[in-house]
Every structure is written in C-alpha cells, then in structure tokens.
Coordinates of C-alpha atoms in Angstrom, one line a residue:
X11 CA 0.0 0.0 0.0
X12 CA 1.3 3.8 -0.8
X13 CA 1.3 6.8 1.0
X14 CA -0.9 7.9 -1.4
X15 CA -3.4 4.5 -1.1
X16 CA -3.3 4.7 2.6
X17 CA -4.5 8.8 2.6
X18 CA -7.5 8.0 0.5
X19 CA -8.6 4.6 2.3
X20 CA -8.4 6.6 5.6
X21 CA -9.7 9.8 4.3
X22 CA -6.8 12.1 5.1
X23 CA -4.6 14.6 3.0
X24 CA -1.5 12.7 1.7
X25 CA 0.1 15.4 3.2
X26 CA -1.2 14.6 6.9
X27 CA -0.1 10.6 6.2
X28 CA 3.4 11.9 4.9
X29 CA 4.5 14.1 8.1
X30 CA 3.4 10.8 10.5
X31 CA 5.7 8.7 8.0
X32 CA 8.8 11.3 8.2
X33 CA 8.1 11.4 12.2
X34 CA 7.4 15.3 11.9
X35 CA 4.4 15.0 13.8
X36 CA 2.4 12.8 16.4
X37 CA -1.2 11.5 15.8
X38 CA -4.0 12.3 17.7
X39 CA -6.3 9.0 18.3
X40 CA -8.6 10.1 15.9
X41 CA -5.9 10.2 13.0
X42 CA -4.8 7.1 14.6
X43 CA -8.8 5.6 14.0
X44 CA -8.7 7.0 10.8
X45 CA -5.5 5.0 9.5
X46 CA -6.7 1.8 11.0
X47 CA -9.9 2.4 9.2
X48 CA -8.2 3.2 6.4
X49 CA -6.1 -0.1 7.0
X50 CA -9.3 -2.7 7.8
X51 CA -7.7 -3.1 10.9
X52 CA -9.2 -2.5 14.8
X53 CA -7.7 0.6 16.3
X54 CA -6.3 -2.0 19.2
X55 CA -4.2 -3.9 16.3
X56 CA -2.5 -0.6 15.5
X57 CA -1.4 0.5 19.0
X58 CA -1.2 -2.6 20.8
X59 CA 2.1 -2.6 22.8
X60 CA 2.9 -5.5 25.1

C-alpha cells in the first residue's frame, strides 16, 4: 500500500499521512482511528504494545 493509497482509504490529505511517515508530527487517536480504518484493521491492532 502507498502513501498515497493509505491517505484515500483513511480519508486524510496525503500530506497529513506523509509528516506521521517522516516522524514530523504525532497523531492524535482520531488520526490514529482514521489509519486503522483506512487499514481494515481494529484501532487495538494498531497501538497494541505488550
């Protein structure tokens, strides 16, 4: 999946999706939602630490 795939699938500017990539900025838990809506995936499977 692109940068560019992943933006549209969750809604976002590629933009927003490339400063989280580069580390220039920290997601709120909505963006976070968004990308793991965007990814078919439960929020949970995207932040799960152990």
């Amino acid at each position: 999946m692109t940068l560019d795939d992943l933006a549209a699938a969750s809604n976002m500017d590629n933009s927003n999706v490339a400063r989280l990539e580069s580390g220039n900025t920290n997601p709120t838990i909505r963006t976070l939602y968004k990308i793991s809506q965007g990814l078919k995936i439960k929020l949970k499977e995207l932040v799960d630490v152990e």
